[in-house]
mmCIF file of C-alpha atoms in Angstrom:
data_model
loop_
_atom_site.group_PDB
_atom_site.id
_atom_site.type_symbol
_atom_site.label_atom_id
_atom_site.label_comp_id
_atom_site.label_asym_id
_atom_site.label_seq_id
_atom_site.Cartn_x
_atom_site.Cartn_y
_atom_site.Cartn_z
ATOM 1 C CA MET A 259 -29.294 -122.828 -56.177
ATOM 2 C CA PHE A 260 -25.850 -124.557 -55.677
ATOM 3 C CA LYS A 261 -23.965 -123.016 -58.534
ATOM 4 C CA ARG A 262 -22.973 -120.097 -57.368
ATOM 5 C CA CYS A 263 -21.816 -121.189 -54.002
ATOM 6 C CA GLU A 264 -17.857 -120.919 -52.870
ATOM 7 C CA LYS A 265 -18.243 -123.782 -50.881
ATOM 8 C CA ILE A 266 -20.461 -126.581 -49.956
ATOM 9 C CA TRP A 267 -20.332 -128.834 -46.572
ATOM 10 C CA ILE A 268 -22.035 -131.876 -47.907
ATOM 11 C CA ASN A 269 -23.452 -134.996 -46.313
ATOM 12 C CA VAL A 270 -24.832 -132.926 -42.808
ATOM 13 C CA ASN A 271 -27.359 -133.232 -39.975
ATOM 14 C CA CYS A 272 -28.599 -129.566 -39.601
ATOM 15 C CA ALA A 273 -29.685 -128.305 -36.411
ATOM 16 C CA THR A 274 -30.975 -125.033 -37.965
ATOM 17 C CA LEU A 275 -32.899 -123.369 -34.981
ATOM 18 C CA ASP A 276 -35.074 -122.055 -37.428
ATOM 19 C CA PRO A 277 -39.118 -121.987 -36.254
ATOM 20 C CA ASN A 278 -40.319 -122.311 -39.268
ATOM 21 C CA ILE A 279 -39.308 -126.070 -39.563
ATOM 22 C CA GLU A 280 -41.232 -128.037 -37.152
ATOM 23 C CA ALA A 281 -39.002 -130.894 -36.066
ATOM 24 C CA PRO A 282 -37.305 -130.410 -32.892
ATOM 25 C CA TYR A 283 -34.237 -128.459 -33.301
ATOM 26 C CA GLY A 284 -35.586 -127.447 -36.598
ATOM 27 C CA ALA A 285 -33.342 -130.462 -37.841
ATOM 28 C CA LEU A 286 -33.057 -130.922 -41.763
ATOM 29 C CA ASN A 287 -30.998 -134.203 -41.911
ATOM 30 C CA ASP A 288 -28.579 -135.265 -44.633
ATOM 31 C CA GLN A 289 -28.627 -131.657 -46.235
ATOM 32 C CA ALA A 290 -25.904 -129.689 -48.486
ATOM 33 C CA VAL A 291 -24.900 -125.902 -47.002
ATOM 34 C CA GLY A 292 -23.645 -124.018 -49.778
ATOM 35 C CA VAL A 293 -22.110 -120.387 -48.627
ATOM 36 C CA ARG A 294 -20.647 -117.729 -50.766
ATOM 37 C CA ASP A 295 -19.590 -113.834 -49.795
ATOM 38 C CA GLY A 296 -19.875 -115.057 -46.247
ATOM 39 C CA LYS A 297 -23.625 -116.067 -46.023
ATOM 40 C CA ILE A 298 -25.844 -119.083 -46.142
ATOM 41 C CA VAL A 299 -27.193 -119.276 -49.728
ATOM 42 C CA ALA A 300 -28.178 -122.527 -49.920
ATOM 43 C CA ILE A 301 -29.523 -125.188 -47.599
ATOM 44 C CA ALA A 302 -31.250 -128.307 -49.560
ATOM 45 C CA SER A 303 -31.445 -132.013 -49.101
ATOM 46 C CA MET A 304 -28.320 -133.731 -50.559
ATOM 47 C CA SER A 305 -30.712 -135.478 -53.427
ATOM 48 C CA GLU A 306 -30.992 -132.082 -54.701
ATOM 49 C CA LEU A 307 -27.081 -131.549 -55.266
ATOM 50 C CA ASP A 308 -25.913 -132.416 -58.780
ATOM 51 C CA LEU A 309 -22.353 -132.980 -57.908
ATOM 52 C CA ASN A 310 -21.222 -132.584 -61.544
ATOM 53 C CA THR A 311 -22.345 -129.227 -61.973
ATOM 54 C CA VAL A 312 -20.723 -127.305 -58.844
ATOM 55 C CA THR A 313 -17.372 -125.879 -58.506
ATOM 56 C CA ALA A 314 -17.391 -124.916 -55.222
ATOM 57 C CA GLU A 315 -14.879 -126.526 -52.307
ATOM 58 C CA LEU A 316 -16.840 -129.357 -50.949
ATOM 59 C CA ILE A 317 -16.457 -130.041 -47.494
ATOM 60 C CA ASP A 318 -17.769 -133.753 -46.054
ATOM 61 C CA ALA A 319 -19.134 -133.524 -42.872
ATOM 62 C CA ARG A 320 -19.847 -137.693 -42.709
ATOM 63 C CA GLY A 321 -23.118 -137.482 -41.046
ATOM 64 C CA GLY A 322 -22.140 -134.777 -38.297
ATOM 65 C CA TRP A 323 -24.295 -132.323 -37.006
ATOM 66 C CA MET A 324 -23.902 -128.205 -37.886
ATOM 67 C CA THR A 325 -25.554 -125.725 -35.634
ATOM 68 C CA PRO A 326 -25.228 -122.119 -35.851
ATOM 69 C CA GLY A 327 -22.345 -120.492 -34.445
ATOM 70 C CA LEU A 328 -22.946 -119.973 -30.754
ATOM 71 C CA ILE A 329 -23.450 -117.021 -29.222
ATOM 72 C CA ASP A 330 -22.421 -115.775 -25.619
ATOM 73 C CA ALA A 331 -25.102 -113.045 -25.049
ATOM 74 C CA HIS A 332 -23.249 -111.875 -21.332
ATOM 75 C CA THR A 333 -19.869 -111.900 -20.536
ATOM 76 C CA HIS A 334 -17.309 -109.080 -18.470
ATOM 77 C CA LEU A 335 -14.358 -110.924 -19.849
ATOM 78 C CA VAL A 336 -12.099 -107.623 -20.081
ATOM 79 C CA TYR A 337 -10.585 -107.086 -17.204
ATOM 80 C CA ALA A 338 -7.172 -107.228 -14.993
ATOM 81 C CA GLY A 339 -6.353 -108.938 -11.674
ATOM 82 C CA ASN A 340 -7.782 -112.172 -10.416
ATOM 83 C CA ARG A 341 -9.910 -112.976 -7.013
ATOM 84 C CA ALA A 342 -9.034 -116.800 -6.891
ATOM 85 C CA GLU A 343 -7.615 -115.613 -3.052
ATOM 86 C CA GLU A 344 -11.183 -114.179 -2.042
ATOM 87 C CA PHE A 345 -12.548 -117.062 -3.405
ATOM 88 C CA GLU A 346 -10.772 -119.239 -1.098
ATOM 89 C CA GLN A 347 -10.697 -116.621 2.125
ATOM 90 C CA ARG A 348 -15.011 -116.881 1.338
ATOM 91 C CA LEU A 349 -14.499 -120.837 1.649
ATOM 92 C CA LEU A 350 -12.743 -120.510 4.767
ATOM 93 C CA GLY A 351 -15.748 -118.482 6.491
ATOM 94 C CA VAL A 352 -14.415 -114.720 5.607
ATOM 95 C CA SER A 353 -17.530 -112.423 5.132
ATOM 96 C CA TYR A 354 -17.751 -110.372 1.777
ATOM 97 C CA ALA A 355 -18.128 -107.459 4.096
ATOM 98 C CA GLU A 356 -14.851 -108.097 5.136
ATOM 99 C CA ILE A 357 -13.151 -108.840 2.261
ATOM 100 C CA ALA A 358 -14.375 -105.635 0.369
ATOM 101 C CA ARG A 359 -12.859 -104.285 3.933
ATOM 102 C CA GLN A 360 -9.520 -105.674 2.685
ATOM 103 C CA GLY A 361 -9.573 -103.905 -0.611
ATOM 104 C CA GLY A 362 -11.322 -107.179 -2.107
ATOM 105 C CA GLY A 363 -14.396 -107.309 -4.079
ATOM 106 C CA ILE A 364 -15.401 -105.595 -7.556
ATOM 107 C CA LEU A 365 -12.968 -102.626 -6.488
ATOM 108 C CA SER A 366 -9.886 -104.853 -6.269
ATOM 109 C CA THR A 367 -11.190 -106.055 -10.294
ATOM 110 C CA VAL A 368 -11.297 -101.834 -10.711
ATOM 111 C CA ASN A 369 -7.900 -100.936 -9.635
ATOM 112 C CA ALA A 370 -6.467 -103.417 -11.691
ATOM 113 C CA THR A 371 -8.144 -102.777 -14.816
ATOM 114 C CA ARG A 372 -7.691 -99.017 -14.370
ATOM 115 C CA ASN A 373 -3.915 -99.433 -13.555
ATOM 116 C CA ALA A 374 -3.859 -101.662 -17.104
ATOM 117 C CA THR A 375 -2.959 -100.047 -20.722
ATOM 118 C CA VAL A 376 -5.564 -101.476 -23.474
ATOM 119 C CA ASP A 377 -2.952 -103.495 -25.023
ATOM 120 C CA GLN A 378 -2.502 -105.172 -21.502
ATOM 121 C CA LEU A 379 -6.187 -105.868 -21.151
ATOM 122 C CA VAL A 380 -6.403 -107.576 -24.402
ATOM 123 C CA GLU A 381 -3.554 -109.608 -23.692
ATOM 124 C CA LEU A 382 -4.991 -110.590 -20.723
ATOM 125 C CA SER A 383 -8.515 -111.178 -21.936
ATOM 126 C CA GLN A 384 -7.051 -113.017 -24.899
ATOM 127 C CA PRO A 385 -7.102 -116.704 -22.904
ATOM 128 C CA ARG A 386 -10.509 -116.003 -21.779
ATOM 129 C CA LEU A 387 -12.091 -115.023 -25.338
ATOM 130 C CA GLN A 388 -9.993 -118.165 -26.955
ATOM 131 C CA ALA A 389 -11.600 -120.934 -24.285
ATOM 132 C CA LEU A 390 -14.976 -119.669 -25.793
ATOM 133 C CA MET A 391 -14.109 -119.903 -29.031
ATOM 134 C CA ALA A 392 -12.869 -123.414 -28.641
ATOM 135 C CA GLU A 393 -16.407 -124.668 -27.773
ATOM 136 C CA GLY A 394 -17.562 -123.086 -30.779
ATOM 137 C CA VAL A 395 -18.786 -119.459 -30.055
ATOM 138 C CA THR A 396 -18.439 -117.163 -32.578
ATOM 139 C CA THR A 397 -20.056 -114.343 -31.269
ATOM 140 C CA VAL A 398 -19.285 -112.779 -27.774
ATOM 141 C CA GLU A 399 -21.045 -109.936 -25.900
ATOM 142 C CA ILE A 400 -18.208 -107.924 -23.963
ATOM 143 C CA LYS A 401 -18.953 -105.346 -21.284
ATOM 144 C CA SER A 402 -16.977 -102.592 -19.533
ATOM 145 C CA GLY A 403 -18.141 -101.916 -16.004
ATOM 146 C CA TYR A 404 -14.526 -102.547 -14.083
ATOM 147 C CA GLY A 405 -13.276 -98.945 -15.117
ATOM 148 C CA LEU A 406 -15.764 -96.812 -13.382
ATOM 149 C CA SER A 407 -13.947 -93.622 -14.833
ATOM 150 C CA LEU A 408 -14.519 -91.964 -18.334
ATOM 151 C CA GLU A 409 -10.986 -92.958 -19.751
ATOM 152 C CA ALA A 410 -10.910 -96.865 -17.865
ATOM 153 C CA GLU A 411 -14.441 -97.694 -19.312
ATOM 154 C CA LEU A 412 -13.108 -96.226 -22.667
ATOM 155 C CA ASN A 413 -10.284 -98.237 -22.537
ATOM 156 C CA MET A 414 -12.133 -101.605 -21.554
ATOM 157 C CA LEU A 415 -14.406 -101.432 -24.912
ATOM 158 C CA ARG A 416 -11.311 -100.506 -26.936
ATOM 159 C CA ALA A 417 -10.063 -103.195 -25.584
ATOM 160 C CA ALA A 418 -12.909 -105.474 -26.779
ATOM 161 C CA LYS A 419 -12.836 -103.663 -30.439
ATOM 162 C CA GLN A 420 -9.112 -104.521 -30.348
ATOM 163 C CA LEU A 421 -10.077 -108.471 -29.557
ATOM 164 C CA ALA A 422 -12.858 -108.324 -32.606
ATOM 165 C CA GLU A 423 -9.894 -106.659 -34.805
ATOM 166 C CA GLN A 424 -7.409 -109.398 -33.864
ATOM 167 C CA THR A 425 -9.764 -112.451 -33.926
ATOM 168 C CA PRO A 426 -12.311 -114.227 -35.859
ATOM 169 C CA VAL A 427 -14.696 -113.507 -33.808
ATOM 170 C CA ARG A 428 -18.011 -111.256 -33.944
ATOM 171 C CA VAL A 429 -18.096 -109.072 -30.561
ATOM 172 C CA SER A 430 -20.923 -106.721 -29.497
ATOM 173 C CA THR A 431 -19.863 -104.177 -27.063
ATOM 174 C CA THR A 432 -21.945 -103.143 -24.007
ATOM 175 C CA LEU A 433 -21.233 -99.952 -21.869
ATOM 176 C CA LEU A 434 -21.710 -100.905 -17.907
ATOM 177 C CA GLY A 435 -20.524 -97.746 -16.108
ATOM 178 C CA ALA A 436 -23.726 -98.027 -13.886
ATOM 179 C CA HIS A 437 -22.127 -101.028 -12.697
ATOM 180 C CA ALA A 438 -20.978 -100.202 -9.200
ATOM 181 C CA LEU A 439 -19.943 -97.151 -7.539
ATOM 182 C CA PRO A 440 -16.314 -96.057 -7.638
ATOM 183 C CA PRO A 441 -14.775 -95.406 -4.563
ATOM 184 C CA GLU A 442 -14.554 -91.297 -5.399
ATOM 185 C CA TYR A 443 -18.152 -91.299 -5.433
ATOM 186 C CA SER A 444 -18.797 -93.106 -2.627
ATOM 187 C CA ASP A 445 -21.123 -90.740 -1.178
ATOM 188 C CA ASP A 446 -22.651 -89.750 -4.343
ATOM 189 C CA ALA A 447 -24.456 -91.730 -6.332
ATOM 190 C CA GLU A 448 -26.673 -89.319 -8.462
ATOM 191 C CA GLY A 449 -23.163 -87.513 -9.614
ATOM 192 C CA TYR A 450 -21.599 -90.409 -10.700
ATOM 193 C CA ILE A 451 -24.894 -91.205 -12.877
ATOM 194 C CA ASP A 452 -24.163 -87.852 -13.674
ATOM 195 C CA LEU A 453 -20.908 -88.911 -15.216
ATOM 196 C CA VAL A 454 -22.431 -92.018 -16.956
ATOM 197 C CA CYS A 455 -25.390 -90.180 -18.506
ATOM 198 C CA ASN A 456 -23.583 -86.679 -19.930
ATOM 199 C CA GLU A 457 -19.884 -87.908 -20.326
ATOM 200 C CA LEU A 458 -19.759 -91.430 -20.688
ATOM 201 C CA ILE A 459 -22.147 -92.712 -23.068
ATOM 202 C CA PRO A 460 -22.312 -89.398 -24.980
ATOM 203 C CA ALA A 461 -18.461 -90.579 -25.537
ATOM 204 C CA ALA A 462 -18.728 -93.972 -26.318
ATOM 205 C CA ALA A 463 -21.332 -93.785 -28.646
ATOM 206 C CA SER A 464 -19.512 -90.750 -30.343
ATOM 207 C CA GLU A 465 -16.652 -92.794 -31.271
ATOM 208 C CA GLY A 466 -18.490 -95.746 -32.168
ATOM 209 C CA LEU A 467 -17.867 -98.224 -29.081
ATOM 210 C CA ALA A 468 -20.512 -99.644 -27.663
ATOM 211 C CA ASP A 469 -23.698 -101.260 -29.344
ATOM 212 C CA ALA A 470 -25.644 -100.904 -26.076
ATOM 213 C CA VAL A 471 -25.720 -99.678 -22.388
ATOM 214 C CA ASP A 472 -26.476 -101.819 -19.338
ATOM 215 C CA VAL A 473 -27.175 -101.398 -15.535
ATOM 216 C CA PHE A 474 -27.217 -102.899 -12.421
ATOM 217 C CA CYS A 475 -30.250 -102.811 -11.089
ATOM 218 C CA GLU A 476 -30.005 -103.200 -7.608
ATOM 219 C CA SER A 477 -29.897 -102.538 -3.599
ATOM 220 C CA ILE A 478 -26.344 -102.762 -3.684
ATOM 221 C CA ALA A 479 -25.623 -100.748 -6.755
ATOM 222 C CA PHE A 480 -28.448 -98.413 -8.604
ATOM 223 C CA SER A 481 -32.146 -97.599 -8.181
ATOM 224 C CA PRO A 482 -34.488 -98.045 -10.592
ATOM 225 C CA ALA A 483 -34.492 -94.252 -11.109
ATOM 226 C CA GLN A 484 -31.078 -94.180 -11.484
ATOM 227 C CA CYS A 485 -31.291 -96.410 -14.305
ATOM 228 C CA ASP A 486 -34.015 -95.004 -15.471
ATOM 229 C CA ARG A 487 -31.950 -91.817 -16.504
ATOM 230 C CA VAL A 488 -29.108 -94.339 -17.654
ATOM 231 C CA PHE A 489 -32.081 -95.768 -20.040
ATOM 232 C CA ARG A 490 -33.299 -92.305 -21.219
ATOM 233 C CA ALA A 491 -29.391 -90.911 -22.197
ATOM 234 C CA ALA A 492 -29.010 -94.486 -24.162
ATOM 235 C CA ARG A 493 -31.988 -94.010 -26.130
ATOM 236 C CA ALA A 494 -31.258 -90.453 -26.685
ATOM 237 C CA HIS A 495 -27.880 -91.789 -28.015
ATOM 238 C CA GLY A 496 -29.041 -94.815 -30.269
ATOM 239 C CA LEU A 497 -27.659 -97.502 -28.008
ATOM 240 C CA GLY A 498 -29.472 -100.801 -27.196
ATOM 241 C CA ILE A 499 -30.425 -101.492 -23.713
ATOM 242 C CA HIS A 500 -29.615 -104.535 -21.488
ATOM 243 C CA ALA A 501 -30.224 -104.739 -17.440
ATOM 244 C CA HIS A 502 -28.340 -106.716 -14.556
ATOM 245 C CA ALA A 503 -31.932 -107.184 -12.672
ATOM 246 C CA GLU A 504 -33.873 -108.872 -10.163
ATOM 247 C CA GLN A 505 -30.601 -111.026 -9.167
ATOM 248 C CA LEU A 506 -30.566 -110.394 -5.567
ATOM 249 C CA SER A 507 -34.328 -108.842 -5.042
ATOM 250 C CA ASN A 508 -36.925 -107.645 -6.792
ATOM 251 C CA LEU A 509 -36.808 -103.762 -7.852
ATOM 252 C CA HIS A 510 -38.784 -104.371 -11.033
ATOM 253 C CA GLY A 511 -35.638 -103.688 -13.075
ATOM 254 C CA ALA A 512 -36.979 -105.810 -16.089
ATOM 255 C CA GLU A 513 -40.217 -104.268 -16.126
ATOM 256 C CA LEU A 514 -38.116 -100.561 -16.531
ATOM 257 C CA ALA A 515 -36.317 -102.240 -19.269
ATOM 258 C CA ALA A 516 -38.766 -103.503 -20.901
ATOM 259 C CA ARG A 517 -40.815 -100.583 -21.181
ATOM 260 C CA TYR A 518 -37.521 -98.948 -23.015
ATOM 261 C CA GLY A 519 -37.353 -101.887 -25.412
ATOM 262 C CA ALA A 520 -34.697 -103.804 -23.801
ATOM 263 C CA TRP A 521 -32.982 -106.247 -25.671
ATOM 264 C CA SER A 522 -32.301 -108.027 -22.717
ATOM 265 C CA ALA A 523 -33.037 -108.390 -18.767
ATOM 266 C CA ASP A 524 -30.329 -110.758 -17.241
ATOM 267 C CA HIS A 525 -30.275 -112.955 -14.278
ATOM 268 C CA LEU A 526 -33.494 -112.674 -13.055
ATOM 269 C CA GLU A 527 -34.116 -114.791 -10.113
ATOM 270 C CA TRP A 528 -36.535 -112.834 -8.383
ATOM 271 C CA LEU A 529 -38.481 -111.844 -11.558
ATOM 272 C CA ASP A 530 -42.173 -111.795 -10.314
ATOM 273 C CA GLU A 531 -45.192 -112.398 -13.051
ATOM 274 C CA ALA A 532 -45.740 -108.798 -13.984
ATOM 275 C CA GLY A 533 -41.940 -108.264 -15.310
ATOM 276 C CA VAL A 534 -42.794 -111.143 -17.152
ATOM 277 C CA LYS A 535 -45.431 -109.767 -18.741
ATOM 278 C CA ALA A 536 -43.952 -107.024 -19.635
ATOM 279 C CA MET A 537 -40.949 -108.687 -21.138
ATOM 280 C CA ALA A 538 -43.095 -110.637 -22.957
ATOM 281 C CA GLY A 539 -45.164 -107.633 -24.676
ATOM 282 C CA GLN A 540 -41.781 -105.634 -25.649
ATOM 283 C CA GLY A 541 -39.655 -108.953 -26.848
ATOM 284 C CA THR A 542 -37.311 -108.295 -24.293
ATOM 285 C CA VAL A 543 -35.018 -111.543 -24.143
ATOM 286 C CA ALA A 544 -34.501 -113.310 -20.746
ATOM 287 C CA THR A 545 -30.693 -114.006 -20.059
ATOM 288 C CA LEU A 546 -30.324 -116.758 -17.640
ATOM 289 C CA LEU A 547 -26.910 -117.319 -15.996
ATOM 290 C CA PRO A 548 -26.629 -120.405 -14.673
ATOM 291 C CA GLY A 549 -22.916 -120.262 -13.572
ATOM 292 C CA ALA A 550 -23.525 -116.747 -11.724
ATOM 293 C CA PHE A 551 -26.167 -118.613 -9.721
ATOM 294 C CA TYR A 552 -23.593 -121.819 -9.090
ATOM 295 C CA PHE A 553 -20.530 -119.869 -7.977
ATOM 296 C CA LEU A 554 -22.648 -118.023 -5.065
ATOM 297 C CA ARG A 555 -24.287 -120.966 -4.397
ATOM 298 C CA GLU A 556 -28.096 -119.253 -5.097
ATOM 299 C CA THR A 557 -31.427 -120.939 -3.956
ATOM 300 C CA LYS A 558 -34.199 -118.527 -5.896
ATOM 301 C CA LEU A 559 -34.265 -119.999 -9.142
ATOM 302 C CA PRO A 560 -35.961 -118.222 -11.900
ATOM 303 C CA PRO A 561 -39.473 -118.117 -12.568
ATOM 304 C CA ILE A 562 -39.033 -121.020 -15.681
ATOM 305 C CA GLU A 563 -42.308 -121.595 -16.075
ATOM 306 C CA LEU A 564 -43.888 -118.086 -16.324
ATOM 307 C CA LEU A 565 -41.096 -117.312 -18.853
ATOM 308 C CA ARG A 566 -42.287 -120.319 -20.763
ATOM 309 C CA ASN A 567 -46.312 -119.708 -20.043
ATOM 310 C CA TYR A 568 -45.503 -115.981 -21.272
ATOM 311 C CA ARG A 569 -43.639 -116.986 -24.339
ATOM 312 C CA VAL A 570 -40.417 -115.105 -23.142
ATOM 313 C CA PRO A 571 -37.120 -116.490 -25.332
ATOM 314 C CA MET A 572 -34.838 -117.403 -22.615
ATOM 315 C CA ALA A 573 -31.051 -116.893 -23.364
ATOM 316 C CA ILE A 574 -28.083 -118.645 -21.839
ATOM 317 C CA ALA A 575 -24.640 -117.002 -21.319
ATOM 318 C CA THR A 576 -21.640 -117.435 -19.219
ATOM 319 C CA ASP A 577 -21.314 -114.481 -17.127
ATOM 320 C CA LEU A 578 -17.644 -114.436 -17.410
ATOM 321 C CA ASN A 579 -16.353 -112.168 -14.706
ATOM 322 C CA PRO A 580 -14.052 -112.677 -12.024
ATOM 323 C CA GLY A 581 -15.836 -112.355 -9.073
ATOM 324 C CA SER A 582 -19.311 -114.533 -9.314
ATOM 325 C CA SER A 583 -18.809 -116.461 -12.597
ATOM 326 C CA PRO A 584 -15.205 -117.179 -13.380
ATOM 327 C CA LEU A 585 -16.346 -119.452 -16.039
ATOM 328 C CA ALA A 586 -15.250 -119.751 -19.727
ATOM 329 C CA SER A 587 -17.719 -122.380 -20.977
ATOM 330 C CA LEU A 588 -20.830 -122.227 -22.728
ATOM 331 C CA GLN A 589 -21.072 -125.556 -23.103
ATOM 332 C CA LEU A 590 -21.117 -125.979 -19.068
ATOM 333 C CA MET A 591 -23.824 -123.371 -19.235
ATOM 334 C CA MET A 592 -26.180 -125.317 -21.208
ATOM 335 C CA ASN A 593 -25.666 -128.104 -18.629
ATOM 336 C CA MET A 594 -26.164 -126.272 -15.878
ATOM 337 C CA ALA A 595 -29.309 -124.561 -17.758
ATOM 338 C CA CYS A 596 -30.868 -127.913 -17.920
ATOM 339 C CA THR A 597 -29.790 -129.463 -14.991
ATOM 340 C CA LEU A 598 -29.711 -126.362 -12.285
ATOM 341 C CA PHE A 599 -32.841 -124.386 -13.983
ATOM 342 C CA ARG A 600 -34.672 -127.195 -15.828
ATOM 343 C CA LEU A 601 -34.328 -126.351 -19.435
ATOM 344 C CA THR A 602 -34.518 -129.093 -22.236
ATOM 345 C CA PRO A 603 -31.587 -129.530 -24.329
ATOM 346 C CA GLU A 604 -33.576 -127.744 -27.141
ATOM 347 C CA GLU A 605 -34.354 -124.822 -24.963
ATOM 348 C CA ALA A 606 -30.585 -124.654 -23.987
ATOM 349 C CA LEU A 607 -29.000 -124.913 -27.385
ATOM 350 C CA ALA A 608 -31.822 -122.383 -28.992
ATOM 351 C CA GLY A 609 -30.373 -120.170 -25.875
ATOM 352 C CA VAL A 610 -27.231 -120.283 -27.039
ATOM 353 C CA THR A 611 -27.780 -119.415 -31.138
ATOM 354 C CA ARG A 612 -31.461 -118.135 -31.515
ATOM 355 C CA TYR A 613 -31.928 -116.119 -28.492
ATOM 356 C CA GLY A 614 -28.811 -115.400 -27.600
ATOM 357 C CA ALA A 615 -28.977 -113.595 -30.908
ATOM 358 C CA GLN A 616 -32.114 -111.739 -30.300
ATOM 359 C CA ALA A 617 -30.630 -110.711 -26.871
ATOM 360 C CA LEU A 618 -27.913 -108.606 -28.759
ATOM 361 C CA GLY A 619 -30.303 -107.087 -31.347
ATOM 362 C CA SER A 620 -28.877 -109.486 -33.873
ATOM 363 C CA ALA A 621 -31.256 -112.088 -34.853
ATOM 364 C CA ALA A 622 -31.791 -110.765 -38.412
ATOM 365 C CA ASP A 623 -28.087 -112.122 -39.032
ATOM 366 C CA ILE A 624 -27.204 -114.711 -36.948
ATOM 367 C CA GLY A 625 -28.693 -117.326 -34.538
ATOM 368 C CA MET A 626 -29.820 -119.755 -36.845
ATOM 369 C CA LEU A 627 -29.429 -121.519 -39.952
ATOM 370 C CA ARG A 628 -31.140 -120.040 -42.552
ATOM 371 C CA GLU A 629 -30.936 -118.744 -46.095
ATOM 372 C CA GLY A 630 -29.872 -114.939 -46.272
ATOM 373 C CA MET A 631 -27.839 -115.691 -42.691
ATOM 374 C CA LEU A 632 -24.639 -115.036 -42.065
ATOM 375 C CA ALA A 633 -22.454 -118.119 -42.254
ATOM 376 C CA ASP A 634 -21.081 -118.597 -38.599
ATOM 377 C CA MET A 635 -21.739 -122.110 -38.108
ATOM 378 C CA VAL A 636 -20.232 -125.033 -36.210
ATOM 379 C CA LEU A 637 -19.833 -128.608 -37.459
ATOM 380 C CA TRP A 638 -19.734 -131.545 -34.732
ATOM 381 C CA ASP A 639 -19.260 -134.568 -34.394
ATOM 382 C CA ILE A 640 -22.329 -135.794 -32.309
ATOM 383 C CA ALA A 641 -24.936 -137.973 -33.019
ATOM 384 C CA HIS A 642 -27.776 -135.994 -31.693
ATOM 385 C CA PRO A 643 -28.245 -132.440 -30.742
ATOM 386 C CA ALA A 644 -28.893 -133.181 -27.115
ATOM 387 C CA GLU A 645 -25.094 -134.304 -26.451
ATOM 388 C CA LEU A 646 -24.082 -130.505 -26.728
ATOM 389 C CA ALA A 647 -26.243 -129.624 -23.183
ATOM 390 C CA CYS A 648 -25.632 -133.231 -21.877
ATOM 391 C CA GLN A 649 -21.952 -133.946 -21.722
ATOM 392 C CA PHE A 650 -19.163 -130.968 -21.056
ATOM 393 C CA GLY A 651 -15.447 -131.800 -20.301
ATOM 394 C CA VAL A 652 -14.880 -133.761 -24.146
ATOM 395 C CA ASN A 653 -15.181 -131.136 -26.739
ATOM 396 C CA PRO A 654 -16.721 -132.619 -29.808
ATOM 397 C CA ILE A 655 -16.412 -129.823 -32.049
ATOM 398 C CA ARG A 656 -15.102 -130.626 -35.777
ATOM 399 C CA GLN A 657 -15.050 -126.992 -37.154
ATOM 400 C CA ARG A 658 -16.077 -123.937 -36.103
ATOM 401 C CA ILE A 659 -16.943 -121.219 -38.843
ATOM 402 C CA VAL A 660 -16.754 -117.393 -39.017
ATOM 403 C CA ALA A 661 -18.486 -115.621 -42.106
ATOM 404 C CA GLY A 662 -17.990 -119.018 -44.223
ATOM 405 C CA GLU A 663 -14.595 -119.528 -43.211
ATOM 406 C CA VAL A 664 -13.260 -122.618 -40.957
ATOM 407 C CA THR A 665 -11.499 -121.245 -38.145
ATOM 408 C CA HIS A 666 -11.036 -124.050 -36.099
ATOM 409 C CA VAL A 667 -10.520 -127.605 -37.196
#
């Protein structure tokens, strides 16, 4: 099985995250992992590898642990400007409403993003993307949502596509036109949803810029009826569906998204049992965003036990954005998922691998170490996979591998 490999990692412990392997983490010890044409073609015990019969490049893992490449399934990392001054103002007691009246809040990011070229957006976004990659991220979802006009939204998606072309990382793009009302539509939400459904979604689909569509279903954003219109338009154009839902209140956005077969519903602090049941019935992933929970100092926890009881997959993501989660560390999110939400380290690792892939509609290709999957992998200098959720600030990455090619050493 190893004779046709181009590269073989030897003496490696594998946290496969394969549910067909009963051991915790889907662990297989003392393995050899063979790769050819960007895919995993062999995983077997070292005792089955005859080094005299292979001509492949051998990479000695020296007993390190290999996991699937990490997947950040919810980010807003393409944007211009920053809101650090607002962070300081809030800590000094200035209300969000007052900040907004001063021209701050999301509209400050919208104005800066609209004024940036595609090349400028790419340049500004590269450091954020590189920070994620340096911690083992091999796939990242990138949303629009700070343009809120036809050309500005498309430019954000074009920037995300350029990042994918220039960087050894897989990028899943999401059109989040229904993120907030732009100032020119401040009194005409229905008119703006018309723009999203009739112009934005068709344009993004025809140009091949978006894999999915997202909405912010919330009292401060868009109603369930308006989100329903967006979902119907997304389905009509063959795009996947995500939803920001139940973050600040329960408008049953997750339940609505599940009815459309959404890949994921995200945030979910106010999710109820009916919503959990609906997600379970449709295979919709719950993407948890502990960074926003932490940064906004929220107190309402997502219903973790309900999600477990109904066997709803739980992905973990950074929600990297300038206002509510300016945090470019997926390893930190794993730790927060355990400390704030009480996930286990195994659940956290599954959340940034297998279930992150499912949240992006990509579970057939990435998210596990399994023969036939894409060879997106990370080799870590750790003694146990739980270390990845336990410690942050000291990066134990040894190799980051995309399509069988080592990109970080």
